Short mmCIF file of C-alpha atoms in Angstrom, two decimals:
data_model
loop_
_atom_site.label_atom_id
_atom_site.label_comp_id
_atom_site.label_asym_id
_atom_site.label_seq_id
_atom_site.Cartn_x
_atom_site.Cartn_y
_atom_site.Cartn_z
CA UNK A 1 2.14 23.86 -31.44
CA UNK A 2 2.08 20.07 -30.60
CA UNK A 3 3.38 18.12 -27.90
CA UNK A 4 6.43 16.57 -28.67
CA UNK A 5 7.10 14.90 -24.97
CA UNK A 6 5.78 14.51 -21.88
CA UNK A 7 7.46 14.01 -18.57
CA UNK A 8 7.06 11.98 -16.15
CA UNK A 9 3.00 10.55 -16.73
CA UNK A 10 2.39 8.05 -14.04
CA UNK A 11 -0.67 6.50 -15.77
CA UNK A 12 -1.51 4.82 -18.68
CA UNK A 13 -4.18 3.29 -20.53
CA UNK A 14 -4.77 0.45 -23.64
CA UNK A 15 -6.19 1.37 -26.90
CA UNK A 16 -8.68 -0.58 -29.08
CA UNK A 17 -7.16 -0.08 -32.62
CA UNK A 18 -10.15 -1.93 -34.41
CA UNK A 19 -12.80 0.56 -32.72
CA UNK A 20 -10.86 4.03 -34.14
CA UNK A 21 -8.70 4.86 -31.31
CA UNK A 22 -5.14 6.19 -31.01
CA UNK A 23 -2.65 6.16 -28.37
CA UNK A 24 -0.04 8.98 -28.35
CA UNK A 25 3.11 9.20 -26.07
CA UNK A 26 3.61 5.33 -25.29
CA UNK A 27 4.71 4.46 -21.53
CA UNK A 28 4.60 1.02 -21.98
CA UNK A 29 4.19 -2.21 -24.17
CA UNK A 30 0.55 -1.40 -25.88
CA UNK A 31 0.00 1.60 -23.26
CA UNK A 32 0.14 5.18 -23.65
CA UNK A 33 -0.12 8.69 -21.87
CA UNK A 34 -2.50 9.63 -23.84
CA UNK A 35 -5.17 8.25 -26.00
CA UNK A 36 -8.48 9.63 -28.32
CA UNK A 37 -11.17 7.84 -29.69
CA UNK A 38 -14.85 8.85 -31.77
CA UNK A 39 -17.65 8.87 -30.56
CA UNK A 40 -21.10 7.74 -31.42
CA UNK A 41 -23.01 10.59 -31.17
CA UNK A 42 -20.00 12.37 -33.70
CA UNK A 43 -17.68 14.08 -30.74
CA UNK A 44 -13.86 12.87 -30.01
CA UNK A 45 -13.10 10.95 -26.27
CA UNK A 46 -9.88 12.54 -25.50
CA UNK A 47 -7.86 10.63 -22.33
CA UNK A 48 -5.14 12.14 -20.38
CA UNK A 49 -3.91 9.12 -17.92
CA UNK A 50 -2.44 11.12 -15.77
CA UNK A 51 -4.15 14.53 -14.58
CA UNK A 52 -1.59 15.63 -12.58
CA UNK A 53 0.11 16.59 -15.93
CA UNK A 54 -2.18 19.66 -16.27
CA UNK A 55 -1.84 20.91 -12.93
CA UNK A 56 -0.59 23.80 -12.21
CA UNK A 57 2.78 22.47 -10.89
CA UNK A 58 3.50 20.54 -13.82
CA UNK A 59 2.04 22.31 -17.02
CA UNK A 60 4.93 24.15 -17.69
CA UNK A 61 6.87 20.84 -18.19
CA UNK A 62 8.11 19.54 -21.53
CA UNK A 63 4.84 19.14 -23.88
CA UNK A 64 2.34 19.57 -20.95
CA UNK A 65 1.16 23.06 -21.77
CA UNK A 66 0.89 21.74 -25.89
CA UNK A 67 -1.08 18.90 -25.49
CA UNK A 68 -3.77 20.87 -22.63
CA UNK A 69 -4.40 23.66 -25.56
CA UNK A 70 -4.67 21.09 -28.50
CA UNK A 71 -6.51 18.38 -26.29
CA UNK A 72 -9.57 20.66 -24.57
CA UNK A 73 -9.32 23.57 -26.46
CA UNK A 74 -11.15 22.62 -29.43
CA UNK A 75 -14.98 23.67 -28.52
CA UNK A 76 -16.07 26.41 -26.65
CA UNK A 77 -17.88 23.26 -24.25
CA UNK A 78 -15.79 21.13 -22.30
CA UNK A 79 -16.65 17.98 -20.08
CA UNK A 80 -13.67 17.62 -17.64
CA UNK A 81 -13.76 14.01 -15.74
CA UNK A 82 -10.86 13.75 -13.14
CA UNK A 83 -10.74 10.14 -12.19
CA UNK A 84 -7.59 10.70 -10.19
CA UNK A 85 -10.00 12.55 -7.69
CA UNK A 86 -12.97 9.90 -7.33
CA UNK A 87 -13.37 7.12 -5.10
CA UNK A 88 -15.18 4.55 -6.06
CA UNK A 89 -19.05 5.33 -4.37
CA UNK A 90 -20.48 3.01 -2.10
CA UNK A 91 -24.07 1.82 -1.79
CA UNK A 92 -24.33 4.20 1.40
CA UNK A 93 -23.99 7.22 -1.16
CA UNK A 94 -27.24 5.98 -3.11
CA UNK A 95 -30.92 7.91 -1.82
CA UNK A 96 -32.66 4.52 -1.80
CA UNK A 97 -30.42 2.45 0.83
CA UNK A 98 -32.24 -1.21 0.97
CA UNK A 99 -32.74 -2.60 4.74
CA UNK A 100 -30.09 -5.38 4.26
CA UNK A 101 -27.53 -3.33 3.23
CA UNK A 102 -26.67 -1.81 6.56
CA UNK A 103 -25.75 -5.20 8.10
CA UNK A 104 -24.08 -6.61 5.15
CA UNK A 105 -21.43 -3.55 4.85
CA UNK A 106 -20.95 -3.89 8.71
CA UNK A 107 -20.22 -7.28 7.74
CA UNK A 108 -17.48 -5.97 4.84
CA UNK A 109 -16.26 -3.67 7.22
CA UNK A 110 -15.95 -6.73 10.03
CA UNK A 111 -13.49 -8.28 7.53
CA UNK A 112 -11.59 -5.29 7.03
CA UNK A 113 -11.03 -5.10 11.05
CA UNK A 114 -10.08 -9.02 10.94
CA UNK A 115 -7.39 -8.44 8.39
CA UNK A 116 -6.28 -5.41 10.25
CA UNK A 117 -5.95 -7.84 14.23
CA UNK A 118 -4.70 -10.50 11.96
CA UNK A 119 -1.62 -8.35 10.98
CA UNK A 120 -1.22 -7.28 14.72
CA UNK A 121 -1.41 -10.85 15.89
CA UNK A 122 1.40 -11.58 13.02
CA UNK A 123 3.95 -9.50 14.10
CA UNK A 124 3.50 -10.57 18.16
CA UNK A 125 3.95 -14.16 16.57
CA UNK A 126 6.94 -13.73 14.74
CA UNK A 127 8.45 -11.78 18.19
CA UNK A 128 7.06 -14.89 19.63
CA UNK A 129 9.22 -17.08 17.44
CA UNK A 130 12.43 -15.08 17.34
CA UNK A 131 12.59 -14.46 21.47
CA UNK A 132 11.77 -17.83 22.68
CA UNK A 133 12.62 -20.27 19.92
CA UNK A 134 15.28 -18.78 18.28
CA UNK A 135 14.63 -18.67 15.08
CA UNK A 136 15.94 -16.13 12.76
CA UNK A 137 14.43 -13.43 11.25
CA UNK A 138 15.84 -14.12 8.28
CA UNK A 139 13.70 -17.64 8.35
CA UNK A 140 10.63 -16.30 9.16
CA UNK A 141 10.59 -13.44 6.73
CA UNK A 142 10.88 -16.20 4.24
CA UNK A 143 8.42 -18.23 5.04
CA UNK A 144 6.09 -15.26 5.04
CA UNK A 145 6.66 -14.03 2.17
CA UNK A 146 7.41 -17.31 -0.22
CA UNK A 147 4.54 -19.04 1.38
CA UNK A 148 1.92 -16.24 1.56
CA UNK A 149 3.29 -15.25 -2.38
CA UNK A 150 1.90 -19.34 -3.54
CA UNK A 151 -1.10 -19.01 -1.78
CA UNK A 152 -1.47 -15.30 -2.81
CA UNK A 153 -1.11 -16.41 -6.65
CA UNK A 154 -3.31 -19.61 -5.90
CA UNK A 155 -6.29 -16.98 -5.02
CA UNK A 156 -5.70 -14.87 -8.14
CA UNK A 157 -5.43 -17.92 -10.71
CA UNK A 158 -8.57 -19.06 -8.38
CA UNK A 159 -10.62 -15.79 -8.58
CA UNK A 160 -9.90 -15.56 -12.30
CA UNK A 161 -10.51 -19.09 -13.52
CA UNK A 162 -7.04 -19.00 -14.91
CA UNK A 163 -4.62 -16.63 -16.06
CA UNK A 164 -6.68 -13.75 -17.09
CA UNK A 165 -6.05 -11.04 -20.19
CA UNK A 166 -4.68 -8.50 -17.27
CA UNK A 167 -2.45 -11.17 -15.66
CA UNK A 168 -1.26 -12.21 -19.15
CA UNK A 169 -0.20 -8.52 -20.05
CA UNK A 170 1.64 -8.31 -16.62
CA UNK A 171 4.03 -11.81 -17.06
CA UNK A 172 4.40 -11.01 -20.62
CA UNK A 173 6.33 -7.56 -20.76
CA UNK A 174 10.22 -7.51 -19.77
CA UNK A 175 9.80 -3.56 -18.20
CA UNK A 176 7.00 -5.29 -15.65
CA UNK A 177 9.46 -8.08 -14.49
CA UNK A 178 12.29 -5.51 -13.78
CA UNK A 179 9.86 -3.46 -11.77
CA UNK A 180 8.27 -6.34 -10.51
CA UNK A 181 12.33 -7.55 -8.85
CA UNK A 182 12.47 -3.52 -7.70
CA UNK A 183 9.49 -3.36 -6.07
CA UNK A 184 10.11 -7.15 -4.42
CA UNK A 185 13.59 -6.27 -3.05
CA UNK A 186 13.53 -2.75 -2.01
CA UNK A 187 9.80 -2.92 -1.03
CA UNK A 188 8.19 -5.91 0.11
CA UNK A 189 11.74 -8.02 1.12
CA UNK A 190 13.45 -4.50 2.42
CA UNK A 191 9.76 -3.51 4.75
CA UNK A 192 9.67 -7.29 6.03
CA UNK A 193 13.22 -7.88 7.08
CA UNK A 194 13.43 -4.19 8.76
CA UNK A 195 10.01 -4.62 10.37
CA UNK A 196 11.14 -8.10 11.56
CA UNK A 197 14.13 -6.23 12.58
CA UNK A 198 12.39 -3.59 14.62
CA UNK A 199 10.10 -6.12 16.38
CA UNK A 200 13.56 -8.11 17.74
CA UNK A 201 15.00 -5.14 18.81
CA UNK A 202 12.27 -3.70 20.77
CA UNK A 203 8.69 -5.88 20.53
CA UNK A 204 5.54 -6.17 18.43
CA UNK A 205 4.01 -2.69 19.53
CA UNK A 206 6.52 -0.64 19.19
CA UNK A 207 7.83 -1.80 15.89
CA UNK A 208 4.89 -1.72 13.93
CA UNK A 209 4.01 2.02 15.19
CA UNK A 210 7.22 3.27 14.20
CA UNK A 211 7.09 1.20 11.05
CA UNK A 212 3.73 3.30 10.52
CA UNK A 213 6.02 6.52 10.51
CA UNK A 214 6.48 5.13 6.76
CA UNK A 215 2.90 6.77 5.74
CA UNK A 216 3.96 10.34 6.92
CA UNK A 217 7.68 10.30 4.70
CA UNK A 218 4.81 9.44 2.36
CA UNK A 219 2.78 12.78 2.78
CA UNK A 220 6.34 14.19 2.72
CA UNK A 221 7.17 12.81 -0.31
CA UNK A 222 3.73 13.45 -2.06
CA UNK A 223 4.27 16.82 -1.45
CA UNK A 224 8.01 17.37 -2.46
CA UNK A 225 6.86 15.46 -5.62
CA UNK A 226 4.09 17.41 -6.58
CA UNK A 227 5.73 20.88 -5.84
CA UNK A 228 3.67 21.85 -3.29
CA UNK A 229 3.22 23.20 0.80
CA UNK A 230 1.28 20.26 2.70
CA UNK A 231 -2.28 20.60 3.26
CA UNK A 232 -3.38 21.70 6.97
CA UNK A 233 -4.64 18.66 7.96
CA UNK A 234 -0.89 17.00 6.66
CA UNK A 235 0.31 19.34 8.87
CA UNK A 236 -1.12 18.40 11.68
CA UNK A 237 -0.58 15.17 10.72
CA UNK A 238 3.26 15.53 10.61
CA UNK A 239 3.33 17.32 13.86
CA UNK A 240 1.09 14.78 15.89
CA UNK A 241 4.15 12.03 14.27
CA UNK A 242 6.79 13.83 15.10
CA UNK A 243 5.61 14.74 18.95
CA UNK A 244 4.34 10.97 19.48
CA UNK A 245 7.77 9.63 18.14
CA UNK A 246 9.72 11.99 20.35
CA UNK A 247 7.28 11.03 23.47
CA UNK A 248 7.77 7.65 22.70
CA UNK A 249 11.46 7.91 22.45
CA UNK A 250 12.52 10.08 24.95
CA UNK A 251 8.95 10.32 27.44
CA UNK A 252 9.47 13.85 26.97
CA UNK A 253 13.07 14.62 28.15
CA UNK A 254 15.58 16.00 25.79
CA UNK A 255 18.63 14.48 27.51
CA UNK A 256 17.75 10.77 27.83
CA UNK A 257 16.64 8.21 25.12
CA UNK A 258 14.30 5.08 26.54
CA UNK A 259 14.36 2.86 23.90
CA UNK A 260 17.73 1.97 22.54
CA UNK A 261 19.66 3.35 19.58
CA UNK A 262 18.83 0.15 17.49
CA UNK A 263 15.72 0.37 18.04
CA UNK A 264 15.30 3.53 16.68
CA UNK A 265 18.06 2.93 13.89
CA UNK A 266 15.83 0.02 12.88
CA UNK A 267 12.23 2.41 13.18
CA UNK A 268 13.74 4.52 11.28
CA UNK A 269 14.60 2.19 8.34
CA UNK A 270 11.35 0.29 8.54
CA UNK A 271 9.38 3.53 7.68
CA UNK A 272 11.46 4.53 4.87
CA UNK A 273 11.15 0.99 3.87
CA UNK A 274 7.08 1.21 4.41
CA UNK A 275 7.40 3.92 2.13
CA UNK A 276 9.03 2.67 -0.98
CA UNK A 277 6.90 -0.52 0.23
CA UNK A 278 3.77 1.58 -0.74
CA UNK A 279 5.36 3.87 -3.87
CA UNK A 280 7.32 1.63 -5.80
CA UNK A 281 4.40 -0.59 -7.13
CA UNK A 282 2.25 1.93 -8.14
CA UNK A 283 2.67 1.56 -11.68
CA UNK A 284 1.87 -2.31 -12.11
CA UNK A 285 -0.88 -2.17 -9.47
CA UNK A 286 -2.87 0.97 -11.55
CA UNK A 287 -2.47 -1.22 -14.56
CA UNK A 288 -2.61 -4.52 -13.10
CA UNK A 289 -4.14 -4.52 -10.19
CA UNK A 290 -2.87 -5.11 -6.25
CA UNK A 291 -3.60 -8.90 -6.13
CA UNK A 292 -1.70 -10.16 -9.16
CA UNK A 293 0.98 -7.44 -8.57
CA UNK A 294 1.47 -8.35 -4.70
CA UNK A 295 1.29 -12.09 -4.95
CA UNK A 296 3.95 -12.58 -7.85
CA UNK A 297 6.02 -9.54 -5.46
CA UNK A 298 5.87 -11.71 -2.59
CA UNK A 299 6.92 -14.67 -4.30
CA UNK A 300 9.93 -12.83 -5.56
CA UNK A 301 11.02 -11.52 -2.53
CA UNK A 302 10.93 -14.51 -0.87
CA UNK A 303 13.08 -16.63 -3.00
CA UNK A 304 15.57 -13.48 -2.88
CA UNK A 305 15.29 -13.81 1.17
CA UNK A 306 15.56 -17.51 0.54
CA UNK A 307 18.94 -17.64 -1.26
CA UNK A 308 20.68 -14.33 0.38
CA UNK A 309 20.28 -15.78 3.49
CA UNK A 310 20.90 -18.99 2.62
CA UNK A 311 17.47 -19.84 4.65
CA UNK A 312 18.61 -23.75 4.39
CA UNK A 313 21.67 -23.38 7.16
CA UNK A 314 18.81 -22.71 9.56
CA UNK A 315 17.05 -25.36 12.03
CA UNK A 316 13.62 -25.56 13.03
CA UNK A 317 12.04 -27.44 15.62
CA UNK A 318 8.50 -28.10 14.55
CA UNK A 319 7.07 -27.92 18.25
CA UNK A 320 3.22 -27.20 18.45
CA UNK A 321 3.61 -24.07 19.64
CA UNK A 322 5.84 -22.84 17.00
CA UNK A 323 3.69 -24.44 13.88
CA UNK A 324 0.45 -22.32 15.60
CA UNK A 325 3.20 -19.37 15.80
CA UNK A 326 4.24 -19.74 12.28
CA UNK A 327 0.33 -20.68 11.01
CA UNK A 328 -0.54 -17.39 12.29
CA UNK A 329 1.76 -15.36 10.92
CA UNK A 330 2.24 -16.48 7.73
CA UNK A 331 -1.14 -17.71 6.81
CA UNK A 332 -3.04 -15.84 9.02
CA UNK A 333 -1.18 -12.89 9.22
CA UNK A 334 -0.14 -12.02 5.63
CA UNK A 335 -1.98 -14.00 3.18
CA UNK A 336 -5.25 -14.25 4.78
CA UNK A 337 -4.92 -10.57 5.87
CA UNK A 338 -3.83 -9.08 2.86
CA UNK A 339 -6.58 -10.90 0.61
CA UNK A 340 -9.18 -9.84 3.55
CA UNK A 341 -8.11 -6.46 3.49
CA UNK A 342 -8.32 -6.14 -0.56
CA UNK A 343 -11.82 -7.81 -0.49
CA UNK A 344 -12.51 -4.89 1.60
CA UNK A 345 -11.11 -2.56 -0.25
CA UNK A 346 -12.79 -3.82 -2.71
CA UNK A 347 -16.46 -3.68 -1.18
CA UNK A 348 -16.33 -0.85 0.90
CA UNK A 349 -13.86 1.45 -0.67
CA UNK A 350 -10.01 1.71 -0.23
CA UNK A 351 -10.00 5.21 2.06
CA UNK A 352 -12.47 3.61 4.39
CA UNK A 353 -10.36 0.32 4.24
CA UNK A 354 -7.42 1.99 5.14
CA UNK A 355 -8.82 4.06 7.78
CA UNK A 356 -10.18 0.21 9.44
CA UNK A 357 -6.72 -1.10 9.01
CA UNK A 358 -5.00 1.66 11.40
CA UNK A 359 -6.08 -0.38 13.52
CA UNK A 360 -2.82 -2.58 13.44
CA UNK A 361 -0.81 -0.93 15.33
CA UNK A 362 -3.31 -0.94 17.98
CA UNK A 363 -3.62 -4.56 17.89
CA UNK A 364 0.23 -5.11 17.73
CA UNK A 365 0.43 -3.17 20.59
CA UNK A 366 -2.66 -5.18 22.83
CA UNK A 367 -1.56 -8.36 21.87
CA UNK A 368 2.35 -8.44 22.71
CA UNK A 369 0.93 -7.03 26.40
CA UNK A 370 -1.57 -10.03 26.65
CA UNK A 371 1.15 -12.91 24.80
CA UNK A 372 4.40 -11.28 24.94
CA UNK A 373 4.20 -9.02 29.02
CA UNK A 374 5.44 -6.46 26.89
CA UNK A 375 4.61 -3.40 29.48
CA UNK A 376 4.20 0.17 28.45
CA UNK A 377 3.89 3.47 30.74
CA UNK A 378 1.30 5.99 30.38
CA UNK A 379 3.63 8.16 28.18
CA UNK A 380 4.34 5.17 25.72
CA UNK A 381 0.80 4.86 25.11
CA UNK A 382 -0.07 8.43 24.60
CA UNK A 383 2.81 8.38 22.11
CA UNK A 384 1.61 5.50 20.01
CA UNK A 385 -1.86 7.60 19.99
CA UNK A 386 -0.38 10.11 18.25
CA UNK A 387 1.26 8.27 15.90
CA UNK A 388 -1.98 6.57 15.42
CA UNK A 389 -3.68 9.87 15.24
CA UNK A 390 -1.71 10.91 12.39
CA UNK A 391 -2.49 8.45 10.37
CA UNK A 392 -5.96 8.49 11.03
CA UNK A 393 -5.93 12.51 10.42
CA UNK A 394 -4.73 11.70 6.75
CA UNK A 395 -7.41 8.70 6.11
CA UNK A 396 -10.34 10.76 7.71
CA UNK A 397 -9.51 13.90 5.37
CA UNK A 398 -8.91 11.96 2.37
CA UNK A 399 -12.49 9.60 3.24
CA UNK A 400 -14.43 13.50 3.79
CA UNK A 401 -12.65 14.97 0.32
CA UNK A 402 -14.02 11.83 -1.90
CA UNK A 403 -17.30 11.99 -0.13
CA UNK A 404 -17.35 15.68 -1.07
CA UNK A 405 -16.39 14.09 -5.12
CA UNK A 406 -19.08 11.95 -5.22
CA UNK A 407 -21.61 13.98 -3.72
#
């Protein structure tokens, strides 16, 4: 019986017609679900983009179960290569580890934790901006998005030497412009204004470790997606959130709230937002890649910022204080960061990467003490920790599971 659908496949991959291959189930302009081409040696490369199609959860779906039997059960031998489940290895995987290498990947992993204190330092400037100059949050989201979106794109066209084949393929389909306006207003403009909310509301600290609630509805979601009970350390990772957000809000009691209602209304928006932040652009960036993908995001969000909020009506003073405060984070503190934290990714891997950049919440919170005399009890602090904790539970399992790929 063949396959006559599948549901659902959230990968893809081009086909070389002139070399013998053939793409089946298409997804996309030129990109399919799956794809099969010959072999030298006389065998058949058969590629399912997505693997999650053959899981248990999802074989019984539409064609799944059709195309598994008629894809790998041809030979009695099978080579299975999940690419879904490897990181990409790093040199300190390899037996013969040469004596520079140690200092240079400290060095990689240096930049990581720059990108991760510039975001911190970003958001303190922006509370910096909006509590003693004024300026709305509506502005300064702009700014940091439109401005960090040219100089984003400037790197990529930089980095390529021009508009590469990849780039090309992403400006020239219609389906990647809708998704590219989706994923600019309900993730990147949405997660900046809230965040920028959250940050007015309460300060720097606390805003971006509630906003960092966003990568636990992500575990959630993950798992509601995919069919399946959460894994123990997601567990533990949900429960360390949940306690460290009620310790932070309440320092324990269950009749009193310390940190006001919009606050929380706004922490509570800016994870959600984090979240479809971090899901909607999954698509372009697995075909695409995350530089080309975030840069022409950025830009659109920030002309969408710019003309809903009608940034124009708005009055700056240019003192010195507020140019350093707006150097830092825009330039600084979202396009030097991000492009910092990709060349890391990049280098040293993207669970090790991510694990590094937990970090910002920890730097939000350090720096609007020191600038901002934002003051914090014992009980805030242990709070944030957990927070903190859970998202370093997730990025420590997932770093030990691709190790245990690789090895």
């Amino acid at each position: 019986v063949a396959a006559e659908a599948l549901q659902g496949s959230q990968g893809s991959v081009s086909v070389d017609k002139g070399a013998g291959a053939v793409g089946c189930f298409p997804v996309d302009e030129g990109r399919f679900a799956y794809a099969t081409a010959p072999l030298r040696g006389g065998g058949r490369l058969r590629v399912v983009a997505d693997a999650d199609l053959m899981t248990n959860a999802d074989l019984a779906q539409a064609g799944h179960a059709a195309l598994a039997i008629r894809a790998l059960g041809h030979h009695e031998q099978l080579l299975w290569f999940d690419a879904s489940q490897l990181s990409p290895p790093s040199v300190w995987d390899t037996p013969a580890l040469p004596p520079w290498m140690p200092p240079l990947m400290l060095q990689l992993g240096l930049v990581t934790v720059v990108a991760a204190l510039c975001w911190g330092a970003s958001g303190v400037s922006a509370d910096y901006l909006m509590e003693h100059h004024g300026i709305d949050l509506t502005l300064i989201s702009f700014f940091r998005m439109f401005v960090s979106g040219i100089l984003a794109l400037v790197y990529v066209l930089a980095r390529s030497r021009g508009v590469s084949a990849r780039h090309r393929e992403l400006v020239s389909a219609p389906r990647n412009w809708r998704d590219l306006v989706i994923y600019a207003v309900f993730g990147l403009a949405a997660c900046q204004i809230t965040y920028m909310g959250v940050i007015r509301a309460s300060n720097a600290g606390t805003g971006t470790v509630l906003e960092y609630l966003g990568l636990i509805l992500i575990v959630v979601w993950v798992c509601l997606t995919h069919r399946r009970w959460p894994r123990a350390s997601e567990v533990i990772a949900i429960v360390l959130a949940v306690t460290g957000t009620f310790l932070l809000c309440t320092h324990g009691s269950l009749d009193s709230l310390v940190i006001t209602p919009i606050t929380l209304a706004w922490g509570a928006v800016a994870a959600l937002t984090l979240a479809t932040y971090t899901l909607l652009p999954a698509r372009l960036i697995a075909a695409y890649g995350a530089d080309v993908v975030v840069a022409y995001g950025l830009l659109i969000a920030g002309a969408c910022v710019g003309l809903v909020g009608r940034v124009w009506r708005f009055h700056i003073t240019w003192t010195p204080d507020v140019v350093l405060a707006m150097l830092i984070t825009v330039v600084l503190g979202t396009a030097v960061a991000s492009t910092a934290f990709l060349w890391g990714v990049d280098r040293i891997g993207p669970v090790k990467a991510s694990l590094i950049g937990s970090l910002e919440p920890i730097a939000a919170t350090a720096f609007s003490a020191l600038v901002m005399g934002s003051s914090y009890t014992g009980i805030d602090i242990v709070g944030m920790a957990l927070i903190v904790g859970a998202v370093v539970t997730i990025s420590v399992v997932d770093l030990l599971r691709a190790r245990r790929v690789t090895q």
